[in-house]
Short mmCIF file of C-alpha atoms in Angstrom, two decimals:
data_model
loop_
_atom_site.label_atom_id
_atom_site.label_comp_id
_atom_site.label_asym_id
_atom_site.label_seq_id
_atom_site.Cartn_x
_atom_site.Cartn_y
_atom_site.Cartn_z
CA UNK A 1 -19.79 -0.65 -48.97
CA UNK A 2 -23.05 -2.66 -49.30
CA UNK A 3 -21.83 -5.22 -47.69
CA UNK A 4 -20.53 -3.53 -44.83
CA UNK A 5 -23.91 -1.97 -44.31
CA UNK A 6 -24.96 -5.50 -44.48
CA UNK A 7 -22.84 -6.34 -41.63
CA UNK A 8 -23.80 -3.76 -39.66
CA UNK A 9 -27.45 -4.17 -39.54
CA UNK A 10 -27.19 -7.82 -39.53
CA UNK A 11 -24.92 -6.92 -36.04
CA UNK A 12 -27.75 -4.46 -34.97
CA UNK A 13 -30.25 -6.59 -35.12
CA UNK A 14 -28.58 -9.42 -33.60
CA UNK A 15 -26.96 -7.32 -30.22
CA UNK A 16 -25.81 -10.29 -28.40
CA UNK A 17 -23.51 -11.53 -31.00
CA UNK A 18 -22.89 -8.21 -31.37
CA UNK A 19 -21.75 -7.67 -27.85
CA UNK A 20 -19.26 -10.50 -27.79
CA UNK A 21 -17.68 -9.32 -30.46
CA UNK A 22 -16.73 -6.05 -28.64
CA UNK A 23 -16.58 -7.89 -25.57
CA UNK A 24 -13.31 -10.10 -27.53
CA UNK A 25 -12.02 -7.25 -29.58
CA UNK A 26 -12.02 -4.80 -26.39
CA UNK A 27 -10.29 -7.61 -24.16
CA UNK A 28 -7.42 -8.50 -26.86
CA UNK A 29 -6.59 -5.03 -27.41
CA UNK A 30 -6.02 -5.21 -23.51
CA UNK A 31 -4.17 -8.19 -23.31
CA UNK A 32 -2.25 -6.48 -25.91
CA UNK A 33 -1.22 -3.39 -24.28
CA UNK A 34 -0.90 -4.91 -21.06
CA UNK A 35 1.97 -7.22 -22.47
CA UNK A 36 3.66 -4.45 -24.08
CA UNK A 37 3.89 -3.14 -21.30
CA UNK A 38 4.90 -5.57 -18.99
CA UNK A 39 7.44 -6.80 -21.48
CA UNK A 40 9.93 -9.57 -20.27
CA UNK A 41 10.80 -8.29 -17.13
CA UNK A 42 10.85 -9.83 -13.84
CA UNK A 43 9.29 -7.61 -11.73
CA UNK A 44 6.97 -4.69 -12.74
CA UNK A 45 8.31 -0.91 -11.85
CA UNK A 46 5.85 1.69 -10.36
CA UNK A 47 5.30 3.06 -13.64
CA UNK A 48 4.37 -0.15 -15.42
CA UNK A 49 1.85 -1.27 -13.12
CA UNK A 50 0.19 2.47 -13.40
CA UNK A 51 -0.37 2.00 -16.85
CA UNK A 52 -1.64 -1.71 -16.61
CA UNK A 53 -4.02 -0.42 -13.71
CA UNK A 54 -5.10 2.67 -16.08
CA UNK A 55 -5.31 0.10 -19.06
CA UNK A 56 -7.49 -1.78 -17.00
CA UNK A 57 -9.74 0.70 -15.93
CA UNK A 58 -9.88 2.61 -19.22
CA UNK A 59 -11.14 -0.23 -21.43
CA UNK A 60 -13.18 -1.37 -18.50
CA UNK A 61 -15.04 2.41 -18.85
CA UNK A 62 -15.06 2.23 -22.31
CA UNK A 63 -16.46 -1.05 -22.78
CA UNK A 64 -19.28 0.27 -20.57
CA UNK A 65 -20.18 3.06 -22.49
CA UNK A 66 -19.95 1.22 -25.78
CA UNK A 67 -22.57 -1.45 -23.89
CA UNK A 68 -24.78 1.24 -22.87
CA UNK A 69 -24.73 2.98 -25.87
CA UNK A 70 -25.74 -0.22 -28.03
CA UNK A 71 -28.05 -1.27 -25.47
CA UNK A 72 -29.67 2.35 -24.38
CA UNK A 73 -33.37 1.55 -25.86
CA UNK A 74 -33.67 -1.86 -24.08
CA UNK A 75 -31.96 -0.26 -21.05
CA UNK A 76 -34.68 2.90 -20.80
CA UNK A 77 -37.65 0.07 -21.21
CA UNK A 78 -35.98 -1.94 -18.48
CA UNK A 79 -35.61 1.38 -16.26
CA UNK A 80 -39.44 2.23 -16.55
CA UNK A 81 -40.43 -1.70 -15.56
CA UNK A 82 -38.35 -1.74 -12.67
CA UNK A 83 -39.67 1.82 -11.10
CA UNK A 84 -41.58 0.29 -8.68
CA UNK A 85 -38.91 -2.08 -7.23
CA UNK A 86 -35.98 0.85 -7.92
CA UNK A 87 -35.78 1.11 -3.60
CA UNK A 88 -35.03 -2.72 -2.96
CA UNK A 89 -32.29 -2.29 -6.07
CA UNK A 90 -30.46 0.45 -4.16
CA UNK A 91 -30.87 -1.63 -1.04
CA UNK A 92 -29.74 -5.10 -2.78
CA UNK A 93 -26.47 -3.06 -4.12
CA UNK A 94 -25.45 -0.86 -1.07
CA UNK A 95 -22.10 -2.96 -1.29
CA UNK A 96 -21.50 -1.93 -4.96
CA UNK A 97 -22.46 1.46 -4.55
CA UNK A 98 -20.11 1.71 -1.56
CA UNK A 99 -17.35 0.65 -4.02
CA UNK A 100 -18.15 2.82 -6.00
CA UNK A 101 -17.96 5.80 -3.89
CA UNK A 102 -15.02 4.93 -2.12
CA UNK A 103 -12.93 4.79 -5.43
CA UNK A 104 -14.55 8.25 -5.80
CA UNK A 105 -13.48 9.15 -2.45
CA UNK A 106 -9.68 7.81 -2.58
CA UNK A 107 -9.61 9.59 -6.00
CA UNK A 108 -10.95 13.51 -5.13
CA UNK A 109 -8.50 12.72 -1.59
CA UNK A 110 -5.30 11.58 -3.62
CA UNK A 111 -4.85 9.37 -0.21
CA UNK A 112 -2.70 6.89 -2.38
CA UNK A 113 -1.57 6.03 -5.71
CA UNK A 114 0.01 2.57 -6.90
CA UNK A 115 3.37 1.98 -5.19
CA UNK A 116 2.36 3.85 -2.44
CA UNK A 117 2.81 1.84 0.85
CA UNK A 118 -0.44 2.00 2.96
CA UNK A 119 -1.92 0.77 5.74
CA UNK A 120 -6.14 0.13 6.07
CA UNK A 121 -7.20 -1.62 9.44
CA UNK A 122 -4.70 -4.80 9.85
CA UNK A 123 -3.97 -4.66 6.59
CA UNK A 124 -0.12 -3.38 5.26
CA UNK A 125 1.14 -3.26 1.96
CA UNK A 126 2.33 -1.74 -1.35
CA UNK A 127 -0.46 -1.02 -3.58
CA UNK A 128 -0.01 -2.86 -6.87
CA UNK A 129 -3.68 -1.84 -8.29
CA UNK A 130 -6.44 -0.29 -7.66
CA UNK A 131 -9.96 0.33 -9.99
CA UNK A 132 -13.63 1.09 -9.17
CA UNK A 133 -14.35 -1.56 -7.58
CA UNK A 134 -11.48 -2.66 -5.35
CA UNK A 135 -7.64 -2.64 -4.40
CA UNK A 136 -4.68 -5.38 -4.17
CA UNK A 137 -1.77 -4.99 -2.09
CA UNK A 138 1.24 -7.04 -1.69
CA UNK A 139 1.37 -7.08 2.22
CA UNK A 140 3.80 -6.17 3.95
CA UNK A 141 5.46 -6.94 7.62
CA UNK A 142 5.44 -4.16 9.13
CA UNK A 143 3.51 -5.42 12.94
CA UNK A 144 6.47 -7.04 13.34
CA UNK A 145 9.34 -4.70 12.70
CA UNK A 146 10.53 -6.72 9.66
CA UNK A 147 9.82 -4.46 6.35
CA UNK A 148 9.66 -7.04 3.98
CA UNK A 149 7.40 -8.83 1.89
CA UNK A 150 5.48 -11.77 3.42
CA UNK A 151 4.56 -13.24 -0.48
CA UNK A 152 0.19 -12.71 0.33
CA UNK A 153 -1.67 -10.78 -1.60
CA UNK A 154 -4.39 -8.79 -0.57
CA UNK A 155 -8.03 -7.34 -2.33
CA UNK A 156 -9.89 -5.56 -0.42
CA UNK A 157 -13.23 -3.54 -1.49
CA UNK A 158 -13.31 0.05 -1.99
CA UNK A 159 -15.93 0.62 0.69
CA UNK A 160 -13.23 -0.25 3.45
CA UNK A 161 -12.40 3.22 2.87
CA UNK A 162 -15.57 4.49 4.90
CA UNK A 163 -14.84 1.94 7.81
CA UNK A 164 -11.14 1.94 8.33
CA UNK A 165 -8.61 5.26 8.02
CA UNK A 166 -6.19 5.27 5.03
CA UNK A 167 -2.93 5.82 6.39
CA UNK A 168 -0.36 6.45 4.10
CA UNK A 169 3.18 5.40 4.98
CA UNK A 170 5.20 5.89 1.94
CA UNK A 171 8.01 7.76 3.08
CA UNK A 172 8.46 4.18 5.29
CA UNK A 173 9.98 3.35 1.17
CA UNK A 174 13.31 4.43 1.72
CA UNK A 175 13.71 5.35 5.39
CA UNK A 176 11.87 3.97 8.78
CA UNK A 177 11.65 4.83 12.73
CA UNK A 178 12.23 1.46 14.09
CA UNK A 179 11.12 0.85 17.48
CA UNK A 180 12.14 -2.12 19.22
CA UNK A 181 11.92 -3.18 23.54
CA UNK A 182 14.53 -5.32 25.23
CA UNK A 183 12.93 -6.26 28.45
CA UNK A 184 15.65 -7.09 31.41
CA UNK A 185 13.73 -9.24 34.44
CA UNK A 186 15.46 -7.76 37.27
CA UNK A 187 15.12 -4.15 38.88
CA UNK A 188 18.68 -2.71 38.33
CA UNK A 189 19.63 0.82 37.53
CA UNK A 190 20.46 0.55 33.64
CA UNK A 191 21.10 4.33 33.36
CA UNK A 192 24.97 4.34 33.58
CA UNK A 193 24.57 2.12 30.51
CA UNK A 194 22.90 4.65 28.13
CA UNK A 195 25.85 6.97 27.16
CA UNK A 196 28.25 4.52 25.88
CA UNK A 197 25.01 2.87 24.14
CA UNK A 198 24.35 5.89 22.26
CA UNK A 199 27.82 6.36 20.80
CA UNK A 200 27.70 2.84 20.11
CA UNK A 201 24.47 3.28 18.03
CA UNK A 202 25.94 6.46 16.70
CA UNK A 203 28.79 4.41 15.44
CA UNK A 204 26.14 2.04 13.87
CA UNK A 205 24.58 4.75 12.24
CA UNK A 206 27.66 6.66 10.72
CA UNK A 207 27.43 6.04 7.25
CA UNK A 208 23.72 6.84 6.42
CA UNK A 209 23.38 9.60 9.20
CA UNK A 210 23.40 12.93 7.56
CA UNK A 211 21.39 11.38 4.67
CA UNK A 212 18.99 10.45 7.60
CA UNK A 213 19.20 14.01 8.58
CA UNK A 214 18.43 15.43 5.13
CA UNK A 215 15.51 12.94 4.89
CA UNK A 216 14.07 13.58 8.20
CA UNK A 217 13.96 17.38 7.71
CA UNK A 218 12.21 16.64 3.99
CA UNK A 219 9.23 14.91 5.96
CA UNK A 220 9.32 17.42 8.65
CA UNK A 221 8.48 19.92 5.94
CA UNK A 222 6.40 17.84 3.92
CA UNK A 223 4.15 16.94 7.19
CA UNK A 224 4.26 20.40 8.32
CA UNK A 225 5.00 18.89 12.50
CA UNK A 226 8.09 18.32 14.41
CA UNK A 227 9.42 14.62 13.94
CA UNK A 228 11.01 12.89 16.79
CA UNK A 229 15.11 13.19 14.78
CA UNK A 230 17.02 11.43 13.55
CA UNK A 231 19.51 10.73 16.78
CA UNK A 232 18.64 7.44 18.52
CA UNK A 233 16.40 7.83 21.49
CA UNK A 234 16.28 5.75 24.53
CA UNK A 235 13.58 5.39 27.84
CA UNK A 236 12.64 3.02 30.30
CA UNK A 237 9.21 1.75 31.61
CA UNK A 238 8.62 -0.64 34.22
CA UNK A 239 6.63 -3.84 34.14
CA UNK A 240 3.72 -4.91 36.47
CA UNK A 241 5.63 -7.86 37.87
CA UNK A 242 8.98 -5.49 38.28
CA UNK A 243 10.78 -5.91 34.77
CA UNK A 244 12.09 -2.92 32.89
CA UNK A 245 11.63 -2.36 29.50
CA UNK A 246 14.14 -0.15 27.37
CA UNK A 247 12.86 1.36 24.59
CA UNK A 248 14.76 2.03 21.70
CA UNK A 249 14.07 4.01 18.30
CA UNK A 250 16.50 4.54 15.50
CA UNK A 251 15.67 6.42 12.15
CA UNK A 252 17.39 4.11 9.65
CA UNK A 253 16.86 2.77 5.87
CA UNK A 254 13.81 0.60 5.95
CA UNK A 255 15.69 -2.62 4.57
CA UNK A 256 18.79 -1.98 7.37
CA UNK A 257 16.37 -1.68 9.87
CA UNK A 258 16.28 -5.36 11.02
CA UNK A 259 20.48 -5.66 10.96
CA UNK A 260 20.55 -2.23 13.02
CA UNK A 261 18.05 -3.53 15.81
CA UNK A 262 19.71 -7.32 15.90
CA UNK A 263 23.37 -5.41 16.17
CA UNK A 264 22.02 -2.65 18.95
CA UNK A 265 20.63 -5.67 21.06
CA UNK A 266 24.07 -7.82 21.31
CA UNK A 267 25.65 -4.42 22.44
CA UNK A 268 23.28 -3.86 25.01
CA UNK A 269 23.33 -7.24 26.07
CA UNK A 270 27.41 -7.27 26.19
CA UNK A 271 26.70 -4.18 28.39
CA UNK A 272 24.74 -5.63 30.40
CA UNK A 273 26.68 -8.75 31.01
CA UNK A 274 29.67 -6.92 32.15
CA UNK A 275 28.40 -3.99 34.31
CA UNK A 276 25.47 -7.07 36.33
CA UNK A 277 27.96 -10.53 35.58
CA UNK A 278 27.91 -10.36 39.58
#
């Protein structure tokens, strides 16, 4: 017992050593949990990388309070010298604080939570973590109409939150409305073409339709506003120089979505071919 007293004030008295101490013990128990977590698998589920990201952030917090704790007297004495120069702090770490405050702000909102699929300024993605400082998606396609993951990862700081909107797209998960254009150069009524089109999109369609249905009316109710459907819509516009352009939107899995469009636009084009060959 003596000599743990021993130890103790010899540890007080000497703080740094003191601090890396906790510093390593804190960041192995960590590294522990984290790879019992992750275990051997390949790729991490939704619920895994929740607990690493609250791992994370909980010893992060802790560590902070032990630090702060240990360190309160020299902290207060700091605190009173640096009264005078406390404005040009704030100023020096309006970045930081913004961090800060937009982790607050994506918390109290419940915006997003990890696996969520989201979409801040140009930037698309799954979230894989988040914490008080920043978050990292994987990104995403989705400008293009593709779905899929382009291999980048992206960090971005919290304070983007205050600059760009949040918008949430998870229900994009599991099912999407894909919009795609075929643009046809000459001025040539396309009409007649629609109905047989529509049943041939219908046909395309067939196997995942009423789950589409039953999905569509979920988000309906969930977003509390009428959603387009989930029947295939079709409408022209016309170009400056005299093209049209047909529009087309489906409401189809997310990772079909791609197949669907490619399959639509050799039917239209067969269409095409053989009502204009002349």
């Amino acid at each position: 017992m003596e000599k743990l007293t021993l130890v103790m004030d010899f540890l007080f008295a000497h703080k740094l050593i003191f601090t890396l101490l906790i510093i390593i013990l804190i960041s192995a128990t960590k590294r522990l949990i984290i790879y019992k977590v992750r275990g051997d698998v390949s790729f991490l589920s939704d619920g895994q990388r929740k607990w690493i990201s609250r791992t994370k952030n909980g010893t992060f917090t802790l560590l902070v309070i032990i630090l702060f704790m240990l360190w309160q007297t020299e902290i207060n004495k700091f605190a009173l010298s640096v009264t005078a120069i406390a404005i040009a702090i704030v100023v020096a770490s309006k970045e930081i604080i913004l961090c800060f405050t937009g982790s607050i702000q994506r918390a109290s909102s419940r915006s997003f939570v990890i696996g969520d699929w989201i979409e801040v300024g140009s930037l698309c993605g799954e979230v894989i973590e988040h914490n008080l400082m920043a978050t990292v998606i994987q990104e995403i396609d989705l400008h293009h109409g593709q779905y899929h993951y382009t291999g980048k990862t992206a960090t971005f700081p919290n304070s983007t939150f205050f600059t760009y909107p949040v918008k949430n797209l998870n229900f994009m998960k599991r099912y999407v409305y894909h919009n795609f254009t075929i643009t046809v150069p000459k001025f040539v009524n396309l009409y007649p073409l629609f109905p047989s089109l529509t049943v041939q999109i219908e046909q395309h369609c067939e196997d995942f339709h009423e789950v589409a249905k039953r999905y569509n009316s979920i988000i309906e109710k969930h977003a509390g506003v009428d959603l387009p459907g989930s029947e295939p819509h079709i409408h022209v516009s016309s170009g400056a120089t005299g093209e049209q352009h047909v529009h087309i939107m489906i409401f189809c899995p997310t990772e079909r979505a791609s197949h669907l469009e490619q399959a639509i636009r050799e039917d239209f084009m067969l269409a095409y071919e053989k009502e204009f060959a002349s």
